[in-house]
Short mmCIF file of C-alpha atoms in Angstrom, two decimals:
data_model
loop_
_atom_site.label_atom_id
_atom_site.label_comp_id
_atom_site.label_asym_id
_atom_site.label_seq_id
_atom_site.Cartn_x
_atom_site.Cartn_y
_atom_site.Cartn_z
CA MET A 1 -4.93 36.55 -38.20
CA PHE A 2 -8.23 38.33 -39.02
CA ARG A 3 -9.18 35.67 -41.58
CA ARG A 4 -8.37 32.99 -39.03
CA LEU A 5 -10.61 34.68 -36.45
CA GLN A 6 -13.37 34.90 -39.05
CA HIS A 7 -13.00 31.19 -39.79
CA PHE A 8 -13.07 30.37 -36.06
CA GLY A 9 -16.16 32.53 -35.51
CA GLY A 10 -17.98 30.96 -38.46
CA ALA A 11 -17.16 27.44 -37.28
CA ALA A 12 -18.29 28.27 -33.76
CA ARG A 13 -21.58 29.74 -35.02
CA GLU A 14 -22.25 26.69 -37.20
CA TRP A 15 -21.49 24.33 -34.30
CA TYR A 16 -23.75 26.30 -31.96
CA GLN A 17 -26.67 26.29 -34.37
CA THR A 18 -26.30 22.57 -35.10
CA ASN A 19 -25.64 21.21 -31.61
CA VAL A 20 -27.28 23.69 -29.25
CA LEU A 21 -30.08 25.64 -30.91
CA ALA A 22 -31.30 22.56 -32.77
CA THR A 23 -31.83 20.75 -29.45
CA GLY A 24 -34.24 23.34 -28.17
CA ALA A 25 -32.16 23.87 -25.04
CA PRO A 26 -33.35 26.80 -22.88
CA VAL A 27 -30.17 28.77 -23.28
CA ASP A 28 -31.91 32.15 -22.89
CA SER A 29 -32.83 31.39 -19.28
CA GLU A 30 -29.57 29.81 -18.25
CA LYS A 31 -26.69 31.39 -16.48
CA ILE A 32 -23.71 29.77 -18.16
CA GLU A 33 -20.22 30.41 -16.90
CA PHE A 34 -17.55 30.47 -19.54
CA ALA A 35 -14.11 31.77 -20.33
CA ARG A 36 -12.31 33.08 -23.41
CA ALA A 37 -10.21 30.38 -25.11
CA ASN A 38 -6.50 31.08 -25.39
CA ASP A 39 -4.91 27.63 -25.48
CA TYR A 40 -6.76 27.08 -22.19
CA TYR A 41 -8.61 30.29 -21.33
CA ASP A 42 -7.83 33.86 -20.38
CA GLU A 43 -8.67 34.85 -16.82
CA GLN A 44 -9.32 38.51 -17.68
CA ASN A 45 -12.04 37.70 -20.22
CA TYR A 46 -14.08 35.49 -17.94
CA GLN A 47 -17.75 36.51 -18.20
CA THR A 48 -21.22 35.49 -17.12
CA TYR A 49 -24.01 34.88 -19.62
CA GLY A 50 -27.72 35.21 -18.76
CA GLN A 51 -29.43 35.61 -15.42
CA ASP A 52 -31.00 32.38 -14.25
CA TYR A 53 -29.11 29.15 -13.86
CA ASN A 54 -31.08 26.09 -12.86
CA GLU A 55 -28.75 23.44 -14.23
CA CYS A 56 -25.94 22.32 -11.97
CA THR A 57 -22.66 22.61 -13.86
CA THR A 58 -20.55 20.41 -11.62
CA GLY A 59 -22.12 17.06 -12.38
CA ASP A 60 -22.18 14.91 -15.43
CA SER A 61 -24.89 16.74 -17.37
CA ASN A 62 -25.44 17.85 -20.93
CA ILE A 63 -26.78 21.06 -22.43
CA ASN A 64 -30.35 19.88 -22.06
CA GLY A 65 -29.92 19.49 -18.33
CA ASN A 66 -30.09 15.69 -18.41
CA TYR A 67 -28.17 14.41 -15.43
CA HIS A 68 -25.82 11.46 -15.79
CA GLY A 69 -23.94 11.70 -12.50
CA GLY A 70 -20.57 13.07 -11.53
CA PHE A 71 -18.86 13.40 -8.20
CA GLY A 72 -19.79 16.49 -6.28
CA GLU A 73 -22.85 17.57 -8.22
CA TYR A 74 -25.44 17.45 -5.50
CA GLU A 75 -23.97 19.10 -2.47
CA GLU A 76 -27.08 19.92 -0.45
CA PHE A 77 -30.79 19.36 -0.91
CA SER A 78 -33.62 21.68 0.06
CA GLU A 79 -37.19 20.50 -0.54
CA GLY A 80 -35.92 18.13 -3.20
CA VAL A 81 -34.08 20.83 -5.13
CA ALA A 82 -30.32 20.57 -5.45
CA THR A 83 -28.23 23.55 -4.39
CA GLN A 84 -24.49 23.95 -4.23
CA HIS A 85 -21.85 24.85 -1.68
CA LYS A 86 -19.29 26.74 -3.73
CA ILE A 87 -15.67 26.61 -2.70
CA SER A 88 -13.01 29.30 -2.87
CA GLU A 89 -9.74 29.19 -4.79
CA TRP A 90 -7.92 28.30 -1.58
CA GLN A 91 -10.33 25.49 -0.74
CA ALA A 92 -9.89 24.07 -4.23
CA GLY A 93 -6.14 24.42 -3.75
CA TRP A 94 -6.27 22.47 -0.48
CA ASN A 95 -8.01 19.61 -2.27
CA VAL A 96 -5.50 19.60 -5.13
CA THR A 97 -2.60 19.87 -2.68
CA ASN A 98 -4.05 16.98 -0.70
CA ALA A 99 -4.16 14.91 -3.90
CA ILE A 100 -0.69 15.75 -5.26
CA GLN A 101 1.29 16.13 -2.01
CA GLY A 102 -0.46 13.32 -0.18
CA MET A 103 1.26 10.66 1.91
CA PHE A 104 3.53 9.41 -0.82
CA VAL A 105 6.19 12.08 -0.31
CA VAL A 106 7.67 9.81 2.40
CA SER A 107 8.68 7.44 -0.42
CA PHE A 108 10.36 10.11 -2.56
CA PRO A 109 13.89 9.81 -1.13
CA TYR A 110 13.63 6.13 -2.07
CA THR A 111 13.04 7.16 -5.71
CA VAL A 112 16.36 9.06 -5.61
CA LEU A 113 18.02 5.82 -4.46
CA LYS A 114 16.69 4.15 -7.63
CA GLY A 115 17.04 7.02 -10.10
CA GLY A 116 19.57 9.51 -8.79
CA TYR A 117 19.32 13.02 -10.19
CA TRP A 118 16.95 11.77 -12.89
CA ALA A 119 14.36 11.07 -10.20
CA ILE A 120 14.65 14.64 -8.92
CA ILE A 121 14.35 16.04 -12.44
CA SER A 122 11.29 13.87 -13.05
CA MET A 123 9.52 15.39 -10.00
CA VAL A 124 9.69 18.84 -11.55
CA PHE A 125 9.07 17.66 -15.10
CA PHE A 126 5.95 15.64 -14.27
CA ALA A 127 4.58 18.50 -12.19
CA TYR A 128 4.62 20.65 -15.35
CA ILE A 129 3.13 17.85 -17.45
CA CYS A 130 0.28 17.19 -15.03
CA CYS A 131 -0.43 20.91 -14.60
CA HIS A 132 -0.69 21.20 -18.39
CA THR A 133 -2.98 18.17 -18.74
CA GLY A 134 -5.17 19.47 -15.91
CA LYS A 135 -5.69 22.74 -17.75
CA ILE A 136 -6.47 21.15 -21.10
CA LEU A 137 -8.84 18.67 -19.46
CA VAL A 138 -10.91 21.52 -18.03
CA ASP A 139 -10.67 23.30 -21.38
CA CYS A 140 -12.45 20.27 -22.90
CA LEU A 141 -15.49 21.10 -20.74
CA TYR A 142 -16.06 24.22 -22.85
CA GLU A 143 -17.32 24.78 -26.40
CA PRO A 144 -17.83 28.10 -28.21
CA ASN A 145 -21.30 29.65 -28.20
CA LEU A 146 -22.89 31.67 -31.04
CA ASP A 147 -20.43 34.52 -30.57
CA GLY A 148 -17.40 32.24 -30.45
CA ILE A 149 -17.08 32.56 -26.67
CA PRO A 150 -16.58 29.20 -24.90
CA GLN A 151 -19.29 28.09 -22.49
CA ARG A 152 -19.28 25.14 -20.12
CA ILE A 153 -21.48 22.42 -21.60
CA ARG A 154 -19.80 19.38 -20.02
CA GLY A 155 -19.59 18.67 -16.34
CA SER A 156 -17.16 15.81 -15.80
CA TYR A 157 -14.36 13.65 -17.13
CA MET A 158 -17.02 11.11 -18.19
CA ASP A 159 -18.81 13.78 -20.24
CA ILE A 160 -15.61 14.50 -22.13
CA ALA A 161 -15.02 10.81 -22.84
CA ALA A 162 -18.64 10.43 -23.98
CA ALA A 163 -18.21 13.35 -26.39
CA VAL A 164 -15.18 11.66 -27.97
CA TRP A 165 -15.97 7.94 -27.78
CA GLY A 166 -19.73 8.05 -27.40
CA ALA A 167 -21.78 7.42 -24.27
CA LYS A 168 -21.78 3.64 -24.76
CA TRP A 169 -18.02 3.24 -24.35
CA GLY A 170 -16.59 6.54 -23.19
CA ARG A 171 -18.51 6.84 -19.94
CA PRO A 172 -17.98 3.24 -18.68
CA VAL A 173 -14.27 3.17 -19.56
CA VAL A 174 -13.43 6.42 -17.78
CA THR A 175 -15.70 5.56 -14.84
CA ALA A 176 -13.92 2.22 -14.40
CA ALA A 177 -10.48 3.86 -14.54
CA GLN A 178 -11.55 6.51 -12.03
CA LEU A 179 -12.92 3.93 -9.61
CA ILE A 180 -9.73 1.87 -9.83
CA GLU A 181 -7.63 4.95 -9.16
CA LEU A 182 -9.79 6.20 -6.29
CA LEU A 183 -10.28 2.88 -4.54
CA MET A 184 -6.63 1.91 -4.91
CA THR A 185 -5.70 5.25 -3.37
CA CYS A 186 -7.97 4.50 -0.40
CA ILE A 187 -6.40 1.07 -0.08
CA LEU A 188 -2.91 2.52 -0.06
CA TYR A 189 -3.78 4.95 2.74
CA ILE A 190 -4.92 2.04 4.92
CA VAL A 191 -1.80 0.03 4.02
CA LEU A 192 0.36 2.98 4.98
CA CYS A 193 -1.41 3.32 8.33
CA GLY A 194 -0.66 -0.33 9.09
CA ASP A 195 2.98 -0.08 8.00
CA LEU A 196 3.63 3.08 10.00
CA MET A 197 2.00 1.81 13.16
CA GLU A 198 3.83 -1.50 12.95
CA GLY A 199 7.09 0.39 12.52
CA SER A 200 6.29 2.56 15.53
CA PHE A 201 5.33 -0.35 17.80
CA PRO A 202 7.18 -3.41 16.50
CA ASP A 203 6.58 -5.40 19.68
CA ALA A 204 2.81 -4.90 19.68
CA ALA A 205 0.75 -8.08 19.55
CA ILE A 206 -1.72 -6.98 16.85
CA GLY A 207 0.67 -6.48 13.93
CA ALA A 208 0.10 -4.51 10.71
CA ASN A 209 -3.26 -6.13 9.93
CA GLY A 210 -4.62 -5.22 13.34
CA TRP A 211 -3.56 -1.60 12.91
CA MET A 212 -5.26 -1.54 9.51
CA ILE A 213 -8.50 -2.76 11.09
CA MET A 214 -8.30 -0.05 13.76
CA SER A 215 -7.72 2.59 11.08
CA ALA A 216 -10.70 1.35 9.07
CA VAL A 217 -12.95 1.61 12.15
CA ILE A 218 -11.99 5.28 12.49
CA LEU A 219 -12.57 5.84 8.77
CA LEU A 220 -16.17 4.60 9.02
CA SER A 221 -17.03 8.22 9.90
CA CYS A 222 -16.34 9.11 6.25
CA ALA A 223 -19.68 7.48 5.41
CA PHE A 224 -21.41 10.57 6.83
CA LEU A 225 -19.69 13.12 4.55
CA ARG A 226 -22.31 15.05 2.57
CA ASN A 227 -20.58 17.78 0.58
CA LEU A 228 -17.32 18.99 -0.88
CA GLN A 229 -16.89 21.70 1.75
CA SER A 230 -16.55 19.05 4.44
CA VAL A 231 -13.91 17.30 2.37
CA SER A 232 -12.10 20.63 1.84
CA PHE A 233 -12.00 21.09 5.61
CA THR A 234 -10.22 17.76 6.10
CA SER A 235 -7.90 18.54 3.17
CA PHE A 236 -6.90 21.83 4.81
CA TRP A 237 -5.89 20.14 8.05
CA CYS A 238 -4.20 17.40 6.06
CA THR A 239 -2.06 20.07 4.37
CA VAL A 240 -1.23 21.65 7.74
CA ALA A 241 -0.19 18.26 9.11
CA HIS A 242 1.84 17.63 5.96
CA ILE A 243 3.82 20.85 6.41
CA ILE A 244 4.45 20.25 10.13
CA ILE A 245 5.57 16.65 9.70
CA ASN A 246 7.90 17.33 6.82
CA MET A 247 9.40 20.39 8.48
CA ILE A 248 10.27 18.16 11.44
CA ILE A 249 11.96 15.64 9.16
CA LEU A 250 13.77 18.32 7.15
CA THR A 251 14.98 19.96 10.36
CA TYR A 252 16.48 16.68 11.49
CA CYS A 253 18.08 16.21 8.06
CA LEU A 254 19.65 19.67 8.23
CA ILE A 255 21.02 18.92 11.70
CA CYS A 256 22.82 15.94 10.15
CA ILE A 257 24.25 18.00 7.28
CA LYS A 258 27.86 17.23 8.19
CA ASP A 259 27.20 13.53 7.54
CA TRP A 260 25.37 13.91 4.23
CA HIS A 261 26.19 11.38 1.53
CA TRP A 262 26.89 13.75 -1.35
CA SER A 263 28.63 11.17 -3.51
CA ASP A 264 25.72 8.72 -3.34
CA VAL A 265 23.55 10.89 -5.63
CA GLN A 266 24.58 10.12 -9.20
CA PHE A 267 23.35 10.27 -12.79
CA LYS A 268 22.93 6.52 -12.63
CA ILE A 269 19.68 4.63 -13.08
CA ASP A 270 18.79 1.24 -11.69
CA ILE A 271 16.95 0.22 -14.85
CA TYR A 272 15.20 -2.62 -13.03
CA SER A 273 13.69 -0.53 -10.21
CA PHE A 274 13.61 3.01 -11.59
CA PRO A 275 10.42 2.47 -13.67
CA ILE A 276 8.68 1.53 -10.43
CA ALA A 277 10.07 4.64 -8.75
CA LEU A 278 8.91 6.68 -11.74
CA GLY A 279 5.43 5.25 -11.24
CA ILE A 280 5.49 6.60 -7.68
CA VAL A 281 6.26 10.08 -9.02
CA VAL A 282 3.53 9.86 -11.65
CA PHE A 283 0.97 8.55 -9.21
CA SER A 284 1.72 11.34 -6.73
CA TYR A 285 0.60 14.00 -9.24
CA THR A 286 -2.69 12.44 -10.33
CA SER A 287 -5.46 14.90 -9.51
CA GLN A 288 -7.16 15.12 -12.92
CA ILE A 289 -10.18 13.09 -11.83
CA PHE A 290 -11.07 15.80 -9.30
CA LEU A 291 -10.40 18.86 -11.46
CA PRO A 292 -13.65 19.19 -13.49
CA THR A 293 -15.69 19.06 -10.29
CA LEU A 294 -13.40 21.45 -8.41
CA GLU A 295 -13.46 23.98 -11.26
CA GLY A 296 -17.24 23.76 -11.51
CA ASN A 297 -17.64 24.25 -7.76
CA MET A 298 -15.33 27.26 -7.49
CA THR A 299 -16.89 30.63 -6.75
CA LYS A 300 -14.43 32.11 -9.28
CA PRO A 301 -13.70 29.48 -11.94
CA ASN A 302 -11.52 32.03 -13.72
CA ARG A 303 -8.99 31.49 -10.91
CA PHE A 304 -8.70 27.79 -11.68
CA ASN A 305 -5.53 28.09 -13.78
CA ALA A 306 -3.82 30.23 -11.14
CA MET A 307 -4.78 27.72 -8.44
CA LEU A 308 -3.41 24.85 -10.51
CA ASN A 309 -0.16 26.75 -11.17
CA TRP A 310 0.68 27.57 -7.56
CA SER A 311 -0.37 24.19 -6.20
CA HIS A 312 1.78 22.25 -8.70
CA LEU A 313 4.72 24.65 -8.38
CA ALA A 314 4.69 24.28 -4.60
CA ALA A 315 4.43 20.49 -4.93
CA ALA A 316 7.33 20.27 -7.39
CA VAL A 317 9.67 22.42 -5.28
CA PHE A 318 8.83 20.68 -2.05
CA LYS A 319 8.99 17.13 -3.43
CA ALA A 320 12.34 17.68 -5.14
CA LEU A 321 13.80 19.37 -2.05
CA PHE A 322 12.46 16.77 0.37
CA ALA A 323 13.61 13.84 -1.79
CA TYR A 324 17.10 15.26 -2.28
CA VAL A 325 17.70 16.24 1.34
CA GLY A 326 16.19 13.00 2.64
CA PHE A 327 18.42 10.86 0.44
CA LEU A 328 21.52 12.89 1.29
CA THR A 329 20.87 12.20 4.96
CA TRP A 330 20.71 8.39 4.73
CA GLY A 331 22.29 7.67 1.35
CA LEU A 332 22.22 4.07 0.20
CA ASP A 333 20.51 3.02 3.45
CA THR A 334 17.34 4.96 2.52
CA GLN A 335 14.27 2.79 3.07
CA GLU A 336 11.01 2.74 1.11
CA GLU A 337 9.32 4.91 3.74
CA ILE A 338 11.84 7.40 5.04
CA THR A 339 10.31 7.53 8.53
CA ASN A 340 11.74 4.05 9.13
CA ASN A 341 15.23 5.61 8.88
CA LEU A 342 14.70 7.86 11.90
CA PRO A 343 17.33 7.13 14.59
CA THR A 344 15.34 6.41 17.76
CA GLN A 345 12.17 4.42 18.20
CA GLY A 346 10.54 7.23 20.16
CA PHE A 347 11.25 9.82 17.45
CA LYS A 348 10.05 7.40 14.79
CA ALA A 349 6.85 6.66 16.73
CA ILE A 350 5.97 10.36 17.12
CA VAL A 351 6.48 11.12 13.43
CA ASN A 352 4.70 7.96 12.35
CA LEU A 353 1.69 8.75 14.53
CA CYS A 354 1.49 12.19 12.91
CA LEU A 355 1.70 10.56 9.48
CA VAL A 356 -1.08 8.17 10.41
CA ILE A 357 -3.27 11.14 11.33
CA LYS A 358 -2.40 12.71 7.99
CA ALA A 359 -3.27 9.48 6.17
CA LEU A 360 -6.65 9.37 7.91
CA LEU A 361 -7.28 12.98 6.85
CA SER A 362 -6.22 12.19 3.26
CA TYR A 363 -8.64 9.27 2.94
CA PRO A 364 -11.93 11.29 2.71
CA LEU A 365 -11.19 12.96 -0.68
CA PRO A 366 -10.79 9.81 -2.83
CA PHE A 367 -13.38 7.97 -0.73
CA TYR A 368 -15.99 10.71 -1.23
CA ALA A 369 -15.31 10.79 -4.96
CA ALA A 370 -15.50 7.01 -5.31
CA CYS A 371 -18.75 6.71 -3.35
CA ASP A 372 -20.35 9.57 -5.24
CA THR A 373 -19.38 8.04 -8.57
CA LEU A 374 -20.85 4.69 -7.54
CA GLU A 375 -23.98 6.41 -6.27
CA HIS A 376 -24.64 8.20 -9.54
CA CYS A 377 -23.90 5.10 -11.59
CA LEU A 378 -26.05 2.72 -9.54
CA PHE A 379 -28.23 4.41 -6.92
CA ARG A 380 -30.11 7.37 -8.40
CA GLY A 381 -33.36 5.47 -8.76
CA LYS A 382 -35.05 3.58 -11.56
CA PRO A 383 -35.17 3.79 -14.55
CA ASP A 384 -31.99 5.89 -14.67
CA THR A 385 -30.00 3.35 -12.64
CA PRO A 386 -30.46 -0.31 -11.73
CA PHE A 387 -31.13 0.35 -8.03
CA PRO A 388 -33.34 2.78 -6.06
CA SER A 389 -31.98 6.07 -4.77
CA CYS A 390 -29.89 5.90 -1.61
CA ARG A 391 -31.01 9.41 -0.53
CA ASN A 392 -34.08 10.71 1.23
CA PRO A 393 -36.10 13.57 -0.33
CA ASP A 394 -34.23 16.07 1.89
CA GLY A 395 -30.89 14.88 0.52
CA SER A 396 -29.77 12.91 3.57
CA TYR A 397 -28.66 9.33 3.11
CA LYS A 398 -30.98 6.47 3.87
CA LYS A 399 -29.76 4.00 6.47
CA TRP A 400 -28.88 1.43 3.85
CA GLY A 401 -27.06 4.15 1.87
CA ILE A 402 -24.81 4.87 4.85
CA GLY A 403 -24.36 1.12 5.23
CA PHE A 404 -23.31 0.90 1.58
CA LYS A 405 -20.64 3.58 2.11
CA MET A 406 -19.41 1.80 5.22
CA GLY A 407 -19.19 -1.32 3.08
CA ILE A 408 -16.82 0.54 0.75
CA VAL A 409 -14.55 1.24 3.74
CA PHE A 410 -14.52 -2.44 4.65
CA THR A 411 -13.84 -3.37 1.02
CA THR A 412 -10.75 -1.17 0.96
CA LEU A 413 -9.68 -2.75 4.27
CA ILE A 414 -9.94 -6.29 2.88
CA MET A 415 -7.92 -5.32 -0.18
CA ALA A 416 -5.33 -3.57 2.03
CA ILE A 417 -4.82 -6.73 4.05
CA ALA A 418 -4.59 -8.86 0.90
CA ILE A 419 -2.07 -6.57 -0.90
CA PRO A 420 0.26 -5.07 1.70
CA HIS A 421 3.22 -4.20 -0.59
CA PHE A 422 2.82 -0.44 -0.39
CA THR A 423 5.43 1.08 -2.70
CA THR A 424 5.31 -1.63 -5.37
CA LEU A 425 1.53 -1.48 -5.62
CA MET A 426 1.64 2.32 -5.74
CA GLY A 427 4.08 2.13 -8.66
CA PHE A 428 1.85 -0.33 -10.53
CA ILE A 429 -1.23 1.90 -10.14
CA GLY A 430 0.69 4.99 -11.19
CA ASN A 431 1.93 3.34 -14.33
CA PHE A 432 -1.57 2.18 -15.31
CA THR A 433 -4.44 4.44 -14.33
CA GLY A 434 -2.17 7.38 -13.58
CA THR A 435 -0.69 7.57 -17.06
CA MET A 436 -4.10 7.08 -18.68
CA LEU A 437 -6.04 9.60 -16.61
CA SER A 438 -3.27 12.17 -16.24
CA PHE A 439 -1.28 11.91 -19.49
CA ILE A 440 -2.82 10.05 -22.39
CA TRP A 441 -6.56 10.69 -22.23
CA PRO A 442 -6.49 14.47 -21.49
CA CYS A 443 -4.16 15.07 -24.43
CA TYR A 444 -6.07 12.77 -26.76
CA PHE A 445 -9.45 14.26 -25.83
CA HIS A 446 -8.06 17.79 -26.17
CA MET A 447 -6.82 17.16 -29.69
CA ARG A 448 -10.05 15.42 -30.73
CA LEU A 449 -12.30 18.20 -29.43
CA LYS A 450 -10.12 21.27 -30.11
CA TRP A 451 -8.03 20.30 -33.12
CA GLU A 452 -9.16 23.17 -35.36
CA THR A 453 -8.24 25.85 -32.81
CA LEU A 454 -4.98 24.48 -31.37
CA GLU A 455 -1.59 25.97 -32.11
CA TRP A 456 1.04 23.63 -33.54
CA TYR A 457 3.16 23.68 -30.38
CA ILE A 458 0.19 22.60 -28.21
CA ILE A 459 -0.49 19.72 -30.60
CA SER A 460 3.19 18.77 -30.53
CA LEU A 461 3.29 18.90 -26.74
CA ASN A 462 0.14 16.80 -26.47
CA ALA A 463 1.52 14.19 -28.87
CA PHE A 464 4.79 14.08 -26.92
CA ILE A 465 2.92 13.57 -23.64
CA ILE A 466 0.87 10.73 -25.14
CA CYS A 467 4.03 8.95 -26.33
CA LEU A 468 5.73 9.55 -23.00
CA GLY A 469 2.72 8.20 -21.14
CA LEU A 470 2.58 5.06 -23.28
CA ILE A 471 6.28 4.32 -22.80
CA CYS A 472 6.30 5.03 -19.07
CA GLY A 473 3.06 3.16 -18.52
CA CYS A 474 4.00 0.00 -20.41
CA VAL A 475 7.54 -0.28 -19.04
CA GLY A 476 6.51 0.58 -15.51
CA MET A 477 3.57 -1.83 -15.50
CA TYR A 478 5.80 -4.66 -16.67
CA TYR A 479 8.38 -4.21 -13.94
CA SER A 480 5.82 -3.39 -11.25
CA ALA A 481 3.72 -6.47 -12.03
CA TYR A 482 6.84 -8.65 -12.12
CA GLU A 483 7.98 -7.34 -8.76
CA LEU A 484 4.53 -7.78 -7.24
CA ILE A 485 4.47 -11.43 -8.37
CA ARG A 486 7.87 -12.02 -6.84
CA ALA A 487 6.78 -10.34 -3.60
CA PHE A 488 3.68 -12.55 -3.35
CA ASN A 489 5.87 -15.59 -3.99
CA GLY A 490 7.98 -14.67 -0.96
CA GLU A 491 11.09 -13.71 -2.93
CA ASP A 492 13.45 -10.96 -1.89
CA ILE A 493 12.47 -8.15 -4.26
CA SER A 494 15.73 -6.32 -3.57
CA TYR A 495 17.51 -9.11 -5.50
CA LYS A 496 17.47 -8.78 -9.28
CA PRO A 497 17.30 -12.19 -10.99
CA LEU A 498 17.61 -10.94 -14.57
CA PRO A 499 21.32 -10.69 -15.53
CA ILE A 500 20.56 -8.61 -18.61
CA ILE A 501 19.12 -5.83 -16.45
CA GLY A 502 21.67 -3.92 -14.45
CA ASN A 503 22.80 -0.40 -13.71
CA TYR A 504 23.36 1.91 -16.62
CA THR A 505 24.69 5.39 -16.68
CA GLY A 506 22.01 7.89 -17.67
#
């Protein structure tokens, strides 16, 4: 063990002299937050190095302080100098909870219809997997300093990709995947608003598309969001609404306990539809794109692991419980969105209206991240980006900058109207960007950057997750894309045309 520590310390010193001291970076005047590595890092050994810190650690910046963009870096401006609004562990937890609880829990009983007990097991299993990949992703932000103590030298997911694949390919690839994930999430929230409102008022003249337009008009206010604290505020109330709504539904389910369909839950998989349902589960846990920024913005980054643990544990328990109880209540009649199973139109309308409010409160987090990513890729001013800055010297948005953000809202609206198949689209996205951003890339980057210091069981777990992600992603994308094509062709997607694909006992 002592010889191994000596080897680790010597390697860390050599790396530090080659990559940090040789660059002439002003490390003596920086305040760099870091944590002791122990697979991820040990909360008790978290320390602070130096006194002055002028480089923002939450954006996409390198050790020289060169800024490349990253959502949430510039939170407030004062006389042209960027300052930050730090967030607490609880505020970070609200944002993560908003991302991984979200609106999609209303589709979870439907996954039990397609996958039985295996769907319930997958909700707990993927919560552990995504919690693990979230931790190792943040661990990739750190490298050991001269004394072998890790310090934060990367600020974003794009930084990590650039360190592994190079800036030419790493940054654009991850940025594109993030934008797809974020914008598709925004689209799905608008689609859900339209579906819920149409289900609440089936005789209304405007239809689902009209309700989507009304929702988008309300969401134009998101163009005025300036910092992560404002987003955390909406995430908090989104979580409160989530708890209230689902407690109402669970209470109704418990009232109907005498009529539960116990025999309908089996260890049987509908091999045609279960990969799509699995994509829903995967997609519901994707928060990795937010984690580097949240950790960098926390007042106590050493509490990041604890925050990730309790948020994912709560999500796993609640999702599994809600899915199981919801399916027991309606059995084989469970619909894609469980609110459509509620017995009376009045009851359904009340719950759906609450869910619409929750969807509107969920929209700001991915929207803010997507707009900020686009801003730092395109609108920071020449020569760094192709277009001039969309901000005034005091940090406020120029009029055309606000117009640009409103244009993003309208873009998500147009896509929502064009692709209204909520659950199928959600499964497709989860099997593509979700598996890449949440499973494959964090593990691959972790092994590339930390190979010499990783224990064998961490390497084995990472390799297993990569293989699992590839299998789930490829199979799920195939079936999701096939079902989307059939849906657009007007076919009944509940009918399975392939005779070789049936029900198999798991």
